[in-house]
PDB file of C-alpha atoms in Angstrom:
ATOM      1  CA  MET O1352       0.000   0.000   0.000  1.00  0.00           C
ATOM      2  CA  SER O1353       1.447   3.364  -0.952  1.00  0.00           C
ATOM      3  CA  GLU O1354       1.769   6.141   1.612  1.00  0.00           C
ATOM      4  CA  TYR O1355       1.264   8.892  -0.939  1.00  0.00           C
ATOM      5  CA  ASN O1356      -0.086   9.205  -4.442  1.00  0.00           C
ATOM      6  CA  LYS O1357       0.615  11.449  -7.381  1.00  0.00           C
ATOM      7  CA  MET O1358      -2.694  12.373  -8.939  1.00  0.00           C
ATOM      8  CA  LYS O1359      -3.008  13.217 -12.638  1.00  0.00           C
ATOM      9  CA  GLN O1360      -6.025  15.434 -13.173  1.00  0.00           C
ATOM     10  CA  LYS O1361      -5.165  17.135 -16.465  1.00  0.00           C
ATOM     11  CA  ASN O1362      -7.698  17.578 -19.249  1.00  0.00           C
ATOM     12  CA  PRO O1363      -6.568  20.071 -21.879  1.00  0.00           C
ATOM     13  CA  TRP O1364     -10.088  20.358 -23.302  1.00  0.00           C
ATOM     14  CA  TRP O1365     -11.664  21.213 -19.930  1.00  0.00           C
ATOM     15  CA  ASP O1366     -11.077  24.607 -18.292  1.00  0.00           C
ATOM     16  CA  GLU O1367     -12.720  23.942 -14.944  1.00  0.00           C
ATOM     17  CA  CYS O1368     -10.991  22.264 -12.030  1.00  0.00           C
ATOM     18  CA  MET O1369     -11.773  18.556 -12.187  1.00  0.00           C
ATOM     19  CA  ILE O1370     -11.797  16.380  -9.082  1.00  0.00           C
ATOM     20  CA  SER O1371     -12.008  12.661  -9.789  1.00  0.00           C
ATOM     21  CA  GLU O1372     -12.742   9.608  -7.686  1.00  0.00           C
ATOM     22  CA  LYS O1373      -8.989   8.967  -7.507  1.00  0.00           C
ATOM     23  CA  LEU O1374      -8.523  12.169  -5.573  1.00  0.00           C
ATOM     24  CA  TYR O1375     -11.524  11.568  -3.325  1.00  0.00           C
ATOM     25  CA  LYS O1376     -10.071   8.198  -2.359  1.00  0.00           C
ATOM     26  CA  ASN O1377      -6.953   9.962  -1.078  1.00  0.00           C
ATOM     27  CA  LEU O1378      -8.917  12.700   0.661  1.00  0.00           C
ATOM     28  CA  PHE O1379     -11.088  10.281   2.567  1.00  0.00           C
ATOM     29  CA  SER O1380      -8.232   7.943   3.501  1.00  0.00           C
ATOM     30  CA  LYS O1381      -6.046  10.920   4.523  1.00  0.00           C
ATOM     31  CA  ARG O1382      -3.244   9.963   2.156  1.00  0.00           C
ATOM     32  CA  PRO O1383      -0.930  12.698   0.928  1.00  0.00           C
ATOM     33  CA  PHE O1384      -1.212  13.485  -2.758  1.00  0.00           C
ATOM     34  CA  ILE O1385       0.174  15.809  -5.391  1.00  0.00           C
ATOM     35  CA  ILE O1386      -2.177  16.945  -8.140  1.00  0.00           C
ATOM     36  CA  LEU O1387      -0.807  17.257 -11.647  1.00  0.00           C
ATOM     37  CA  GLY O1388      -3.736  19.241 -12.920  1.00  0.00           C
ATOM     38  CA  GLN O1389      -5.005  22.704 -13.581  1.00  0.00           C
ATOM     39  CA  LYS O1390      -3.478  25.665 -11.813  1.00  0.00           C
ATOM     40  CA  GLY O1391      -5.444  26.302  -8.633  1.00  0.00           C
ATOM     41  CA  SER O1392      -6.541  22.713  -7.986  1.00  0.00           C
ATOM     42  CA  LEU O1393      -5.334  22.822  -4.368  1.00  0.00           C
ATOM     43  CA  LYS O1394      -6.901  26.246  -3.886  1.00  0.00           C
ATOM     44  CA  PHE O1395     -10.192  24.784  -5.117  1.00  0.00           C
ATOM     45  CA  LEU O1396      -9.937  21.938  -2.592  1.00  0.00           C
ATOM     46  CA  HIS O1397      -9.202  24.403   0.210  1.00  0.00           C
ATOM     47  CA  GLU O1398     -12.259  26.442  -0.785  1.00  0.00           C
ATOM     48  CA  LEU O1399     -14.342  23.264  -0.469  1.00  0.00           C
ATOM     49  CA  GLY O1400     -12.978  22.811   3.067  1.00  0.00           C
ATOM     50  CA  PHE O1401     -10.497  20.014   2.433  1.00  0.00           C
ATOM     51  CA  LYS O1402      -7.086  20.025   4.070  1.00  0.00           C
ATOM     52  CA  THR O1403      -3.959  19.119   2.138  1.00  0.00           C
ATOM     53  CA  PHE O1404      -0.388  18.433   3.225  1.00  0.00           C
ATOM     54  CA  PRO O1405       1.588  21.723   3.143  1.00  0.00           C
ATOM     55  CA  PHE O1406       3.831  20.430   5.931  1.00  0.00           C
ATOM     56  CA  LEU O1407       4.940  17.615   3.625  1.00  0.00           C
ATOM     57  CA  PHE O1408       4.976  19.247   0.169  1.00  0.00           C
ATOM     58  CA  ASP O1409       5.741  22.752  -1.010  1.00  0.00           C
ATOM     59  CA  GLU O1410       2.323  23.456  -2.490  1.00  0.00           C
ATOM     60  CA  SER O1411       3.442  26.562  -4.387  1.00  0.00           C
ATOM     61  CA  TYR O1412       3.452  24.394  -7.541  1.00  0.00           C
ATOM     62  CA  ASP O1413      -0.308  24.929  -7.591  1.00  0.00           C
ATOM     63  CA  ASN O1414       0.243  28.590  -8.542  1.00  0.00           C
ATOM     64  CA  ILE O1415       2.481  27.975 -11.567  1.00  0.00           C
ATOM     65  CA  ASP O1416       0.822  28.909 -14.870  1.00  0.00           C
ATOM     66  CA  ASP O1417       2.997  26.903 -17.263  1.00  0.00           C
ATOM     67  CA  TYR O1418       2.118  23.198 -17.264  1.00  0.00           C
ATOM     68  CA  ASN O1419       5.715  22.079 -17.946  1.00  0.00           C
ATOM     69  CA  LEU O1420       7.121  24.209 -15.128  1.00  0.00           C
ATOM     70  CA  ARG O1421       4.388  22.939 -12.797  1.00  0.00           C
ATOM     71  CA  PHE O1422       5.304  19.372 -13.766  1.00  0.00           C
ATOM     72  CA  ARG O1423       8.978  20.061 -12.952  1.00  0.00           C
ATOM     73  CA  ALA O1424       8.062  21.568  -9.586  1.00  0.00           C
ATOM     74  CA  ILE O1425       5.949  18.510  -8.757  1.00  0.00           C
ATOM     75  CA  THR O1426       8.740  16.185  -9.821  1.00  0.00           C
ATOM     76  CA  SER O1427      11.176  17.964  -7.521  1.00  0.00           C
ATOM     77  CA  GLN O1428       8.732  17.563  -4.612  1.00  0.00           C
ATOM     78  CA  ILE O1429       8.431  13.837  -5.266  1.00  0.00           C
ATOM     79  CA  LYS O1430      12.223  13.494  -5.489  1.00  0.00           C
ATOM     80  CA  LYS O1431      12.571  15.348  -2.179  1.00  0.00           C
ATOM     81  CA  ILE O1432      10.214  12.937  -0.419  1.00  0.00           C
ATOM     82  CA  VAL O1433      11.708   9.807  -1.983  1.00  0.00           C
ATOM     83  CA  THR O1434      15.307  10.785  -1.240  1.00  0.00           C
ATOM     84  CA  THR O1435      14.883  12.228   2.259  1.00  0.00           C
ATOM     85  CA  MET O1436      12.186  10.154   3.958  1.00  0.00           C
ATOM     86  CA  THR O1437      11.534   6.548   4.761  1.00  0.00           C
ATOM     87  CA  ILE O1438       8.089   4.970   4.762  1.00  0.00           C
ATOM     88  CA  ASN O1439       8.176   5.078   8.561  1.00  0.00           C
ATOM     89  CA  ASP O1440       8.978   8.812   8.477  1.00  0.00           C
ATOM     90  CA  LEU O1441       6.010   9.416   6.185  1.00  0.00           C
ATOM     91  CA  HIS O1442       3.722   7.293   8.317  1.00  0.00           C
ATOM     92  CA  ASN O1443       4.730   9.141  11.486  1.00  0.00           C
ATOM     93  CA  ILE O1444       4.177  12.540   9.873  1.00  0.00           C
ATOM     94  CA  ILE O1445       0.832  11.635   8.335  1.00  0.00           C
ATOM     95  CA  TYR O1446      -0.633   9.993  11.416  1.00  0.00           C
ATOM     96  CA  SER O1447       0.947  12.214  14.071  1.00  0.00           C
ATOM     97  CA  ASP O1448      -2.287  13.865  15.236  1.00  0.00           C
TER      98      ASP O1448
END
């Protein structure tokens, strides 16, 4: 079972923020996630009242206009987690409260 998921929510033909069942699964199971989707996806979730994981990821990627630059920022966040934390570290951070 993975401790975090990278969510792909990109639809170039759709301008509105799209939230799929894949994301809801992570929200309800309290698993950290990174959304590779439209700019403002995390902001949209916050407006709906959902909490994300800013203590684990630098969520500033959500404000980047250019899709390729946003993808690079997300990739660097994933690399940071993979290279600096163990599964036990992630588990302790996620379930600390």
